[in-house]
Structures are given as C-alpha cells and as structure tokens.
Coordinates of C-alpha atoms in Angstrom, one line a residue:
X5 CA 131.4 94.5 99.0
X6 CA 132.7 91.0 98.7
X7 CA 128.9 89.4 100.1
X8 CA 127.3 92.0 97.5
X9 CA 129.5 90.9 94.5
X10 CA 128.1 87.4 95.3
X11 CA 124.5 88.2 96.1
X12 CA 124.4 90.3 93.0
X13 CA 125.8 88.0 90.2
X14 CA 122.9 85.2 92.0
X15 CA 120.2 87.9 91.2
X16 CA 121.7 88.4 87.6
X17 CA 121.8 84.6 86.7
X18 CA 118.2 84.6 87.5
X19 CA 117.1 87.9 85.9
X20 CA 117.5 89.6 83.2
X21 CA 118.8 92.9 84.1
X22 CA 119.1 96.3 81.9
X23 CA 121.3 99.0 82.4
X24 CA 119.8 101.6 80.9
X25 CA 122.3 104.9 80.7
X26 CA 120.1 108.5 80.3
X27 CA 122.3 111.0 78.7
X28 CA 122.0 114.7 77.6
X29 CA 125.1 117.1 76.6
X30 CA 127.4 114.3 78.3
X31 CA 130.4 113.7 75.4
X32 CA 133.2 114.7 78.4
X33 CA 131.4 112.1 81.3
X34 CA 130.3 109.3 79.3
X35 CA 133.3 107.6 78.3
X36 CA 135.0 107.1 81.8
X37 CA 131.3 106.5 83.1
X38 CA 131.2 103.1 81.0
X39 CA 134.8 102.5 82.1
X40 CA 133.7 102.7 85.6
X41 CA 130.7 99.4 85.4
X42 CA 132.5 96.9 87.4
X43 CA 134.4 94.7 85.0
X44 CA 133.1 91.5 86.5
X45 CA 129.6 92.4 85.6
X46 CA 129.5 93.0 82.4
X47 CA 129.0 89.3 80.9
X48 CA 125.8 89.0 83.1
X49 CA 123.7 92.1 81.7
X50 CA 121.2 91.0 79.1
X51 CA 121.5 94.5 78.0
X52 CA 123.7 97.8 78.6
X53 CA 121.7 100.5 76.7
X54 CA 121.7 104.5 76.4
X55 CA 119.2 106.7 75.2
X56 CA 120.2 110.4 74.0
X57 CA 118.0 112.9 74.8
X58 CA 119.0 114.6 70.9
X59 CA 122.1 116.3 72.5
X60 CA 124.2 118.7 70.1
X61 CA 127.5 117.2 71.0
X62 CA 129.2 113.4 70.4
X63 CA 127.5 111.8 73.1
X64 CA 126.4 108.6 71.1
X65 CA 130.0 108.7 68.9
X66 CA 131.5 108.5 72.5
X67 CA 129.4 106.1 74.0
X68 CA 129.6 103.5 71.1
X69 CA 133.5 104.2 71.4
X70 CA 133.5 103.0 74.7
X71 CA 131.6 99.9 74.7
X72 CA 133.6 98.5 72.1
X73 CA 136.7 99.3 74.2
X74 CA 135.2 97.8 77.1
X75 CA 134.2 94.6 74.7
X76 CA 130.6 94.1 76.4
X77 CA 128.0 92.4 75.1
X78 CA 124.7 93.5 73.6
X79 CA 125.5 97.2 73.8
X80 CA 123.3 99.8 72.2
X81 CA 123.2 103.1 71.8
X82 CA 120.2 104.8 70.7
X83 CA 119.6 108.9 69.6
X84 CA 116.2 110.5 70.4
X85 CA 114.8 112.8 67.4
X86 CA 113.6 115.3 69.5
X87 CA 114.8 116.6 73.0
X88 CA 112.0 114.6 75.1
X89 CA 112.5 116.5 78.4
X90 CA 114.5 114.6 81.2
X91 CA 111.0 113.0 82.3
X92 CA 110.3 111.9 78.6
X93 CA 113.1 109.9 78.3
X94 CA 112.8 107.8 81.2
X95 CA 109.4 106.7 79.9
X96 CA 111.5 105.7 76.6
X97 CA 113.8 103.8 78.4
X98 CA 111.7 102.3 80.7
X99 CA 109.3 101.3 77.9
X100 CA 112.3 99.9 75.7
X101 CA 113.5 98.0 79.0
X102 CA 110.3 96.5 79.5
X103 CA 109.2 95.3 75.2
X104 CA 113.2 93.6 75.7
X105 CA 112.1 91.7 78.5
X106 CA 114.1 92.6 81.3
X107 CA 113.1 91.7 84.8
X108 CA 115.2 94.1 86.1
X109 CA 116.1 97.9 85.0
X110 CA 118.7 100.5 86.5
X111 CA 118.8 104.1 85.4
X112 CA 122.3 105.5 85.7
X113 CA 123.3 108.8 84.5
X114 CA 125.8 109.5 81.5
X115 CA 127.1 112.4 83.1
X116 CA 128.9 110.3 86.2
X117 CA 127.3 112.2 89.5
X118 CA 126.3 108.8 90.4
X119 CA 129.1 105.9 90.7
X120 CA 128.5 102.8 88.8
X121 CA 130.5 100.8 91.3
X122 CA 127.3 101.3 93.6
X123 CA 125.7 98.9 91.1
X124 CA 126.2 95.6 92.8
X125 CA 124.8 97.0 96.2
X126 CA 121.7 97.9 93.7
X127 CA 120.8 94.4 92.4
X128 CA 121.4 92.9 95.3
X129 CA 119.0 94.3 97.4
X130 CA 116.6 92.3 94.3
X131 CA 117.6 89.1 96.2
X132 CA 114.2 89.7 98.5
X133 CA 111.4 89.2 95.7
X134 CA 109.3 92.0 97.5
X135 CA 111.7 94.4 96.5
X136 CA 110.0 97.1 93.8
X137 CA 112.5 99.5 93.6
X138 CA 115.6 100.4 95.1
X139 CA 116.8 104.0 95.3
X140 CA 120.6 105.1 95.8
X141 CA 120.4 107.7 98.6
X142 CA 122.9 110.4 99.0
X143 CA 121.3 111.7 102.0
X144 CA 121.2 108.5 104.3
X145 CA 124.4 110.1 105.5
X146 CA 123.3 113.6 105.1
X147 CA 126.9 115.5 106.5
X148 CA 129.1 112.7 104.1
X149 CA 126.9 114.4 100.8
X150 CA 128.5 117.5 101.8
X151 CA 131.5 116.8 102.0
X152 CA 131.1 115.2 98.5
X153 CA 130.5 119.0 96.9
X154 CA 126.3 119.5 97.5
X155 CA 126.3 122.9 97.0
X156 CA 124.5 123.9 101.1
X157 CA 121.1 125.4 99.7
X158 CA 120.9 122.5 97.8
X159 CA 121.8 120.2 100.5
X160 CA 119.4 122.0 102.8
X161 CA 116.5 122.0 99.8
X162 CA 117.0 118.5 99.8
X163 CA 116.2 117.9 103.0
X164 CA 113.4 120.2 103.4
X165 CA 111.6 119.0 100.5
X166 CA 112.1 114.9 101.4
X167 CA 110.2 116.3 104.8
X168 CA 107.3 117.8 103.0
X169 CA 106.8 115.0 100.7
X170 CA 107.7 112.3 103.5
X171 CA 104.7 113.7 105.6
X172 CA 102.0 114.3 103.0
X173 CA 102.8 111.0 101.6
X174 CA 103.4 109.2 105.2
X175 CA 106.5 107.4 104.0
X176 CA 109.7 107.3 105.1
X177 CA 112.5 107.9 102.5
X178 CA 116.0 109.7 103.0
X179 CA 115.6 111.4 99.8
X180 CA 113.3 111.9 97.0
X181 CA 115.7 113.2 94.7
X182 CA 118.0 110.6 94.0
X183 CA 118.2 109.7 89.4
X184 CA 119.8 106.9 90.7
X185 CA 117.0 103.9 90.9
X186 CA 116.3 100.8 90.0
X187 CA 112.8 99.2 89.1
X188 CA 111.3 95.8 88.5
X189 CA 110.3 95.8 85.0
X190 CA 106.8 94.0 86.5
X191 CA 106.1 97.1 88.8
X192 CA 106.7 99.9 85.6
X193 CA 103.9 97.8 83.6
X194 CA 101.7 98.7 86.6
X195 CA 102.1 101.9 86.8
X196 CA 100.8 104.5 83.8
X197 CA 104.4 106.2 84.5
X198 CA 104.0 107.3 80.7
X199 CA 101.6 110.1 82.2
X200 CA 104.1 111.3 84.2
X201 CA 105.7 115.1 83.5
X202 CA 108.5 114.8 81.1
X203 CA 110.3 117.3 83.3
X204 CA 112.6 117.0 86.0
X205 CA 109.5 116.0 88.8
X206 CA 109.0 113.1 86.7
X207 CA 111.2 111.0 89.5
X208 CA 108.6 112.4 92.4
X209 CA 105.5 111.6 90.4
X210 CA 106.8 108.0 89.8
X211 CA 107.8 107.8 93.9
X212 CA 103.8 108.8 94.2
X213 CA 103.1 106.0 91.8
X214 CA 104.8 103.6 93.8
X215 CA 103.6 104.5 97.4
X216 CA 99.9 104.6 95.9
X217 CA 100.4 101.2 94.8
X218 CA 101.9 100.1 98.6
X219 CA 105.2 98.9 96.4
X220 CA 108.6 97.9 98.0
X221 CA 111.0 100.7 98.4
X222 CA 114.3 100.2 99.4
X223 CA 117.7 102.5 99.6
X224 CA 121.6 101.9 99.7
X225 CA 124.1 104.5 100.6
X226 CA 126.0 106.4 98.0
X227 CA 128.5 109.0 98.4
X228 CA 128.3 112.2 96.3
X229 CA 130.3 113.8 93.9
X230 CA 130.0 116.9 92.3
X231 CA 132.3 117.3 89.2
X232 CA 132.2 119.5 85.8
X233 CA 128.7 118.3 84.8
X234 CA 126.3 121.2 83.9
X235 CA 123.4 120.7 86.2
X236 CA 120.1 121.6 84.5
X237 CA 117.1 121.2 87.1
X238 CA 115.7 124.5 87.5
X239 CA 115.3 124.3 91.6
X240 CA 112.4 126.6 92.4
X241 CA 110.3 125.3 89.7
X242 CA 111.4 122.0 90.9
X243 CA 110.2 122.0 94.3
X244 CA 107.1 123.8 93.2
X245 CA 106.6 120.8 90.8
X246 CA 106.7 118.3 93.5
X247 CA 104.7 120.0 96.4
X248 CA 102.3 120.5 93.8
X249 CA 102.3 116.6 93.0
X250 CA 102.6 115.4 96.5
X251 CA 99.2 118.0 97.2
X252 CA 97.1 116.5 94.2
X253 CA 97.9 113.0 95.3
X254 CA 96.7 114.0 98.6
X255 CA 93.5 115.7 96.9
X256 CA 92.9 112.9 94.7
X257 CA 93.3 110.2 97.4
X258 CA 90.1 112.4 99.3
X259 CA 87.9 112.6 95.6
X260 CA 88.5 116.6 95.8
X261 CA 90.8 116.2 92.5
X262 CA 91.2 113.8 89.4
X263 CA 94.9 113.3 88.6
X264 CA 95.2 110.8 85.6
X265 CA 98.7 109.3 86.2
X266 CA 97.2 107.9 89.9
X267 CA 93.6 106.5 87.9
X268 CA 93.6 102.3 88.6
X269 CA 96.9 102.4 90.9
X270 CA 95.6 102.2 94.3
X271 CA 94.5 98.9 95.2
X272 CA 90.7 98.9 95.1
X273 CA 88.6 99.8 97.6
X274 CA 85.3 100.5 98.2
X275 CA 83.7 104.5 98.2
X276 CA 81.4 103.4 100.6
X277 CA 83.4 101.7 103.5
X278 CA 82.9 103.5 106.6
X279 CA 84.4 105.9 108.2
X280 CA 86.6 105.9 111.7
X281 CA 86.6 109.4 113.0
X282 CA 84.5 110.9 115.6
X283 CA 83.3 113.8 113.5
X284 CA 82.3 111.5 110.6
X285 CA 79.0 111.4 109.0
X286 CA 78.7 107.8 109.7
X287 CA 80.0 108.2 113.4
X288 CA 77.3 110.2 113.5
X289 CA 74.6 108.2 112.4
X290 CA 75.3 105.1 114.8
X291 CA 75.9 107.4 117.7
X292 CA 72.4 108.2 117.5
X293 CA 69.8 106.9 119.9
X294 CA 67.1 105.5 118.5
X295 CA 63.0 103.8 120.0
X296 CA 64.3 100.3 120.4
X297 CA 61.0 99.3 118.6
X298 CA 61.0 100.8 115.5
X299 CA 62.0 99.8 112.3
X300 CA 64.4 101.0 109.6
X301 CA 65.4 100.8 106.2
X302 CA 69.4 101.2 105.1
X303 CA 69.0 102.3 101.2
X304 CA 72.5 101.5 99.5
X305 CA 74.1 99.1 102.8
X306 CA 77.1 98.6 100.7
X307 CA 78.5 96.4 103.0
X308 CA 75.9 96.9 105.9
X309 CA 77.9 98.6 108.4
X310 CA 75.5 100.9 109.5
X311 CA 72.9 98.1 109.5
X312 CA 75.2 96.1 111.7
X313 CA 76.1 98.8 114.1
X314 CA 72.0 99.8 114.5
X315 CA 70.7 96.2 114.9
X316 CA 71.4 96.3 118.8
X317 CA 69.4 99.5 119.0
X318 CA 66.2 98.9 116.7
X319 CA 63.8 96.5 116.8
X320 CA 64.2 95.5 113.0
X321 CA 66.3 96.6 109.7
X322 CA 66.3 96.1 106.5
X323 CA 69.6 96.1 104.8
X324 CA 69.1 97.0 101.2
X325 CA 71.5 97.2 98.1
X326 CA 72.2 96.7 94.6
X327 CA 74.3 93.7 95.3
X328 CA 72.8 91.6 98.7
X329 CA 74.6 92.8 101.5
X330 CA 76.6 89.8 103.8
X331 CA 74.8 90.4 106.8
X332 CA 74.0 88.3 109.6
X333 CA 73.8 90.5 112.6
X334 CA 70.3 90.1 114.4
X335 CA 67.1 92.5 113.4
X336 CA 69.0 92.4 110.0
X337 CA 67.1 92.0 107.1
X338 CA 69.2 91.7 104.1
X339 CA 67.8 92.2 100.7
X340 CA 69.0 93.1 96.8
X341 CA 67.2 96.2 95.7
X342 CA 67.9 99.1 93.1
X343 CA 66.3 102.5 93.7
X344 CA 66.8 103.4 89.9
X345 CA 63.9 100.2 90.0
X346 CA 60.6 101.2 89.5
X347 CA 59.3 98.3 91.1
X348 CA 61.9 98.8 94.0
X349 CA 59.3 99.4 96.9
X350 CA 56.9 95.9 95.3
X351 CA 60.5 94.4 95.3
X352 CA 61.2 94.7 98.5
X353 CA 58.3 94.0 100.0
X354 CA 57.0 97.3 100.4
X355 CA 58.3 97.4 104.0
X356 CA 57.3 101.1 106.0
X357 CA 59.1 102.1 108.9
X358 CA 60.4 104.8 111.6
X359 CA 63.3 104.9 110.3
X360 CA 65.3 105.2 106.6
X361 CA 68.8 105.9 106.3
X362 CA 70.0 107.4 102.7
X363 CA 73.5 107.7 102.6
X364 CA 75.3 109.2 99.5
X365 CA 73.1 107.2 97.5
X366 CA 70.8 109.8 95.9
X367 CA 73.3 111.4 93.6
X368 CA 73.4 107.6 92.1
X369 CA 70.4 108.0 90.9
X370 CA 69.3 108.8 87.1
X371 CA 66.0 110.2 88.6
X372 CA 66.4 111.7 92.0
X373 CA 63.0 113.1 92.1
X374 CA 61.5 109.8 91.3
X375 CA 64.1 108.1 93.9
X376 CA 62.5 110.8 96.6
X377 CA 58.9 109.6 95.9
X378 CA 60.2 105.9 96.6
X379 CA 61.9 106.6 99.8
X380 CA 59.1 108.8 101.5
X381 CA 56.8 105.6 100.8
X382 CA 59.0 103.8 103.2
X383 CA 58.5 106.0 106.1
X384 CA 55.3 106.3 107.8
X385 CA 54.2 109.5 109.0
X386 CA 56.0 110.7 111.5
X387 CA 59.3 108.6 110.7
X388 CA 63.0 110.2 110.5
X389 CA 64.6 110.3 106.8
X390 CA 68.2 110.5 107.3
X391 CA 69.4 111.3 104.0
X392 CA 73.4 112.6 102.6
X393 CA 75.3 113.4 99.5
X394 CA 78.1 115.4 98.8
X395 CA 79.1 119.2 98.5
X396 CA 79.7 120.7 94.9
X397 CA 80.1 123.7 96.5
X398 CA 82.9 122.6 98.9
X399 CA 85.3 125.6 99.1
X400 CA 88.2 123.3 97.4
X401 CA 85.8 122.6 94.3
X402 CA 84.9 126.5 94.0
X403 CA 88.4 127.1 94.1
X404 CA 89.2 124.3 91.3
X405 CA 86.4 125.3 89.4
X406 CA 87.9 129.2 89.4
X407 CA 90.6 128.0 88.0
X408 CA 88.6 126.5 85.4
X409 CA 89.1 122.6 86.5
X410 CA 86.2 120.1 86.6
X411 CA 87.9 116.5 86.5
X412 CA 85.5 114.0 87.5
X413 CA 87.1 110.5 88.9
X414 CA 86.8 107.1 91.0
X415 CA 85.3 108.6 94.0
X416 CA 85.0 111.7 96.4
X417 CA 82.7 114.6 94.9
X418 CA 83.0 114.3 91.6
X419 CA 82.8 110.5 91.5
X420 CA 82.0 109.5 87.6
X421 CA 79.3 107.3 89.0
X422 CA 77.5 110.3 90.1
X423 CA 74.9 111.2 87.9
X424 CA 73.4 114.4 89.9
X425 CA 75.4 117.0 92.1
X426 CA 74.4 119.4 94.9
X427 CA 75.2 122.1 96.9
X428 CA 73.1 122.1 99.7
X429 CA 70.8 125.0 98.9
X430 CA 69.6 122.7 95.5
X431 CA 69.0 119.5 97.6
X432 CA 66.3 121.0 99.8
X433 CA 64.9 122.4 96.4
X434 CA 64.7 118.4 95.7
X435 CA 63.0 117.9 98.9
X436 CA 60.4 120.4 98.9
X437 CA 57.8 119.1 96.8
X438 CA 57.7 115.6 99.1
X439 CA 55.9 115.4 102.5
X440 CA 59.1 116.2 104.6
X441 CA 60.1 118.6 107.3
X442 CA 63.3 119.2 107.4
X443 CA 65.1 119.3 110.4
X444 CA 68.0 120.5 110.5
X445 CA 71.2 120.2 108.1
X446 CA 74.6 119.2 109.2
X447 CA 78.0 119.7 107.4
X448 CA 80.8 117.2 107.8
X449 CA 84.6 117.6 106.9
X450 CA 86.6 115.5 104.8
X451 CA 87.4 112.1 105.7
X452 CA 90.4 114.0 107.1
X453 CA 92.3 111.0 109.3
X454 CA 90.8 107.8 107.1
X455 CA 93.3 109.4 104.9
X456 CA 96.3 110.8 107.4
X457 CA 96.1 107.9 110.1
X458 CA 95.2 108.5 113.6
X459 CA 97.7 111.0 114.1
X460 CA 97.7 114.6 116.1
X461 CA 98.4 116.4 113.2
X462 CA 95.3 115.1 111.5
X463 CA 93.4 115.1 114.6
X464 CA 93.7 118.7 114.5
X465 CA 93.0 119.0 110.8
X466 CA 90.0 116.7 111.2
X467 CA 88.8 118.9 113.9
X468 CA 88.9 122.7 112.7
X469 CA 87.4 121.1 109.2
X470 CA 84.7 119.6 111.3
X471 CA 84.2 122.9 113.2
X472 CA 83.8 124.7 110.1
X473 CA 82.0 122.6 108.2
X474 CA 79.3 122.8 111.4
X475 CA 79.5 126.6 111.1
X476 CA 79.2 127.2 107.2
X477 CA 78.2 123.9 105.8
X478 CA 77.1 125.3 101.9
X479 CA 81.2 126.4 101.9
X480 CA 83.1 124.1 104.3
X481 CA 81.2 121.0 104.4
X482 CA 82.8 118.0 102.1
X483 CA 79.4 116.2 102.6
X484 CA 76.0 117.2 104.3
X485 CA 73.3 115.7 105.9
X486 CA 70.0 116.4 106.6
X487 CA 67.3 115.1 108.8
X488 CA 64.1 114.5 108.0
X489 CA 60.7 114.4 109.8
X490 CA 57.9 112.4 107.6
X491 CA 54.7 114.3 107.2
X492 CA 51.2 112.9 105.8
X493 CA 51.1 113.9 102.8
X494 CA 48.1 115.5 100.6
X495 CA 46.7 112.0 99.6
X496 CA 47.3 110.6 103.3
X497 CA 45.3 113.5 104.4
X498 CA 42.7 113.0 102.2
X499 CA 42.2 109.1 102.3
X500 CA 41.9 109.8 106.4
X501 CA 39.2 112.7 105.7
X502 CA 37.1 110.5 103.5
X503 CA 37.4 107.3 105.6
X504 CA 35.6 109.0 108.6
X505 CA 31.3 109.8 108.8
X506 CA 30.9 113.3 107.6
X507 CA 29.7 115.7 110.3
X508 CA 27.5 117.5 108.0
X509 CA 25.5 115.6 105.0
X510 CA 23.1 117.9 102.8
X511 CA 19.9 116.5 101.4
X512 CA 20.0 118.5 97.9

C-alpha cells in the first residue's frame, strides 16, 4: 500500500482527478462513505463531487454534512430533477467530469459496497499513460467475494455472464460487473457513451465501447462487502440486457446490424480489405485457375489485392478504382476509374478482355443497369464476368426486418453507401436483359473468423455457415456470386452477319 500511496499522489500532482460519488436512496451509507476517502488524499483532488439520482430521502443534506466535517476542498453536491436511471446518471457525471476538466474520473458508489480505501491502488495504475480505464474487480479472487457476502446465484451469474461476454467480445476481464471504474476523461470524449442505456447495462455497453476502440483496460483486486444497502438491478433483465449488447456488437462488427452507440468508435478500416478464410468469396476468386494469356479487368481494386494475387496467373490486368490503386505487382495495370462515369470505358482506355472481376461494387452504383452495359463492353465474347454483392435476404436480415428493423450503417449489407440491394433472385433479373450466360451462383457465409480470429470455435462456425450458404444461398448466404459466361450480343451478331458476302443477292 505504502508504494501505491506514493505512486498515486505522483499521478494526482500531474492530473487533475475527480471523484465523482453516484448516489440513489443512500442517506444511511453516505456519510461513513466520505469518512472512509483516505485522509491523505483529499488535498490532491481537483474535485470530490456527487450527483443524486432525485432520491426521496436526505441523501444530499447528508452528503454536504459530511464534506464539511471532513473539511475537503471543492466539494459539491449536486440533485438531479428527475430520476435518470442508474445509466443516465453516469452520463451526467461523466459529462460534468469532463466540461471541469479533469484528466482523470472515478465512479464510487454512495451506498459503500465498494471501499474507497481501494482508491490509491485505482489512480495508480494511471502512472502507465496507456492506461484507459481501470476496473476494481471483485472476482479476481472469485472464492474471497464469497466470503465477503455475494449472495451464490449471484456469485455464480457473475461468473457465467463475464464468460459469455469474455468470448463474444474476445477479451479477457475478471468481471464485467464491477460500478467501481475509473476512466480517462480523454477516452469518455471518444466514446458517444451518452447513447448508452440509462439502465443498469449501461456499464456493459460502455465495456463494448472501450474494447471496440482497442482501449487500455486494466483491474485491481477488491474485496466484497455486502451490507444493508437495497440492491436494485433487476438480474434476469440484466443479463438479458448485456447478452443482448454483447450480440449486436457482434452483429454490428459483421454489417448484419446498426447499433448507434458503436457508429465512428472502431478504428477505421476499410469494407473492402480482403478476406483470410478458406470459404471466403475472395479465397475463392484467387484460387481459381485461370489461361495464363488472357487479360482481366478488377472493377473497384480497392486496394488491389485481387489484382495482386492474379498477376502471376494472367497475362495482363487492369486494376481499376475510384481512387488509383498502389499497385506494382507485374501484368498490373493500375488505373483511376468510376463506373457511375459515363465515359468510364473511353476513360480507361476501352480495354476488352477474358476476364472481369466485379466485386461488391454494383450495389455502389446509382444506375446498375447502366453499370451492367459498361462491364459487358469489357469482356469479349466468350469472356468470364465474375460479379458479387450482398444478400438482403440473408436469414439474419429477414429476421430483423420481421421484427420491423431496417438500420442501415458503415458497412456489411446495409452499408449506407449502398444505393441498390438484392436478393439473389432480383440480380439475375438485372442480368437478363445483357448478353450473359449465367453459370452458376455461389453463396458465401459471413466473414465468420475475420471477425472471431483463427480459432476452432469459429472454424466451425465459419464452416456450417459456408455449408449452408452453398446449399440455400437466397436464405443462408451473407454474399453471392455468380459467374458469368460473355455471349455476342444482338448487335455483335448482326455487325458479323453484314460484314460477310451474302449467299443469296436478288436482282429486283
């Protein structure tokens, strides 16, 4: 304790921390709660503040009482109109913590389950500047919280939810259920926590927050004590609540579901990157063999991936997309060009070839049947059109929209750069009227392990999705692709009739 005494009073002179006390119906805890903030603290908080959540009793009377007693400094005690929810008022106090300016904010409850002598072990682990956020953990020692009066089911609960949401969010943490926590004031500007529930899941959805936005997490040890206070989380509901949240994060993190409080956190990355798994549309597509002399043209290269992987294997391709690709692999081409253009084919040079690839570029497009007439100039007769987009009939998205959802977002199927979607039944209605014979169609699963990691568990995910997307693509397929044989078309057949000596020629 000695070393965290120390470490802690260094992190206060060069922060400005808040202690920000959240308190509902806590007139009997409050007082000996503020008596309890170690003593040789209190001249180095820039501010010791509580915000009550409109309780009927003399919570604030109490609380001013004992700050004077305890003579701190810049005390405040503030009354909330309305009952704001447990959620609600963190996103008060977080928003007050961060218009005063402090660097550094803990949230301690008024009604003394958590022990404010923890609080130098809190601020010091803010002596790495990585740090984000540090959580006080009654379940790093999981037996010692029983002992301290967890009620078992609630114990158990604990740990069975931390699994769940561990797994599905691939982190690490001994609980998830801690109101304990500490945040840099820095990382809460991030984050729109201020879309969060103002319910009790409120402390999961801001956990989400800060995984999506690869933050520092760290945990101390506390012991637990269960007194007199009235505890008021509803647990069913709550664990509903946060397997739910845990799910859409999961959803959302695929494109299968718009959650607004995770919009902008993730660090940005492309839509278009490829993807690693065997089963994978693009796995496909570079696994194909292909004439070694033909030529090809990559519609929307992004950042030519599937230009680079097919240069070995074709004689010459043209990378194409809105924005140059950075290419320099050999038989690469790389050139700016927009489909939306209508001069895109003059553009471009008005290259034909055995070979275009397509890939979820189409539902780009403001005119998709004008985008089809541009690609089918590109091929010559005979050529392979490999062309994909994504499923708005995907069972997820029937499901969704049964229960009257239709959130569009950053990526994934309902990507709000999408201007045109399909189930796989309308896209051959877009490719009938053009010189093409299709193929066949192939279904392909979510991008199942780009999102789990390489693991067995979403190995085997990735592969029943795959199979089923194979065997019913219009329900089980995320994205679909079909192949594409190029046919002469009526003018093609035409120009060739005319061009050759009539057999026949009549005199009258």
């Amino acid at each position: 304790m000695p070393n965290a005494i120390n470490t802690c009073l260094d992190v206060m002179k060069k922060n400005k921390i808040g202690l920000f006390i959240i308190a509902y119906e806590a007139e009997n805890h409050i007082h000996k709660l503020i008596n309890r903030i170690p003593k040789e603290l209190l001249p180095f908080f820039n501010e010791i503040f509580v915000f009550d959540d409109a309780s009927t009793d003399r919570t604030c009377e109490v609380a001013a009482m004992a700050f004077s007693e305890i003579n701190a400094r810049n005390c405040s005690v503030y009354k909330n109109h309305s009952n704001q929810g447990y959620g609600g008022n963190q996103k008060i106090g977080y928003r007050y913590a961060i218009e005063k300016g402090h660097d550094i904010v803990i949230m301690l409850h008024g009604d003394g389950q958590y022990p404010p002598e923890k609080i130098p072990e809190i601020i010091a682990e803010f002596s790495n500047e990585n740090t984000d956020a540090v959580f006080a953990s009654r379940m790093i020692k999981r037996k010692d919280a029983l002992r301290g009066g967890m009620p078992f089911y609630k114990w158990l609960g604990n740990i069975v939810l931390t699994k769940i949401e561990n797994f599905t969010l691939s982190t690490h943490l001994s609980e998830f259920h801690t109101g304990y926590r500490a945040y840099r004031t820095s990382k809460l500007k991030s984050l729109p926590f201020h879309l969060n529930s103002n319910d009790f899941h409120f402390d999961s959805e801001i956990i989400i927050q800060l995984v999506a936005s690869e933050s520092v997490i760290r945990e101390i040890s506390i012991p637990t004590f269960y007194g007199t206070e009235i505890c008021r989380v509803p647990g069913l509901k709550y664990a509903k609540e946060c397997i739910k949240s845990v799910i859409k994060y999961r959803l959302y993190s695929i494109g299968i579901f718009y959650v607004p409080n995770l919009d902008g956190i993730s660090k940005p990355t492309s839509n278009y990157t490829h993807k690693k798994a065997k089963t994978s549309l693009h796995h496909h597509i570079v696994s194909h063999d292909f004439i070694q002399e033909h030529t090809a043209v990559d519609i929307g290269a992004a950042n030519g991936y599937i230009s680079n992987a097919l240069s070995s294997k074709l004689g010459k391709i043209y990378s194409i997309d809105v924005i140059k690709p950075e290419t320099n692999a050999p038989n690469t081409i790389p050139l700016a060009g927009n489909l939306n253009d209508p001069d895109f084919i003059v553009k471009i040079g008005s290259p034909r070839c055995e070979n275009v690839f397509c890939l979820d570029v189409i539902e780009h497009l403001y005119s998709p049947e004008e985008g089809m007439d541009k690609i089918c100039q590109l091929l010559v007769p005979g050529g392979k059109l490999f062309i994909s987009t994504a499923n708005i009939a995907f069972l997820p998205m029937r499901i969704s929209l049964l229960l009257g959802s239709f959130s569009y977002g950053k990526r994934g199927i309902l990507d709000i750069t999408h201007t045109r979607l399909f189930t796989i039944s309308s896209f051959l209605r877009l490719l009938r009227p053009h010189p093409l014979k299709v193929v066949r169609v192939i279904g392909f699963p979510p991008p199942v392990i780009d999102i789990l990691g390489d693991n067995l568990p979403a190995k085997i995910i990735d592969r029943v999705a795959s199979i089923l997307a194979k065997w019913l693509p219009t329900l089980f397929s995320f994205s679909f692709l079909v192949e594409c044989e190029r046919l002469p078309s009526n003018h093609e057949v035409y120009t060739q009739a005319i061009s050759k000596n009539r057999v026949i020629q009549s005199n009258n």
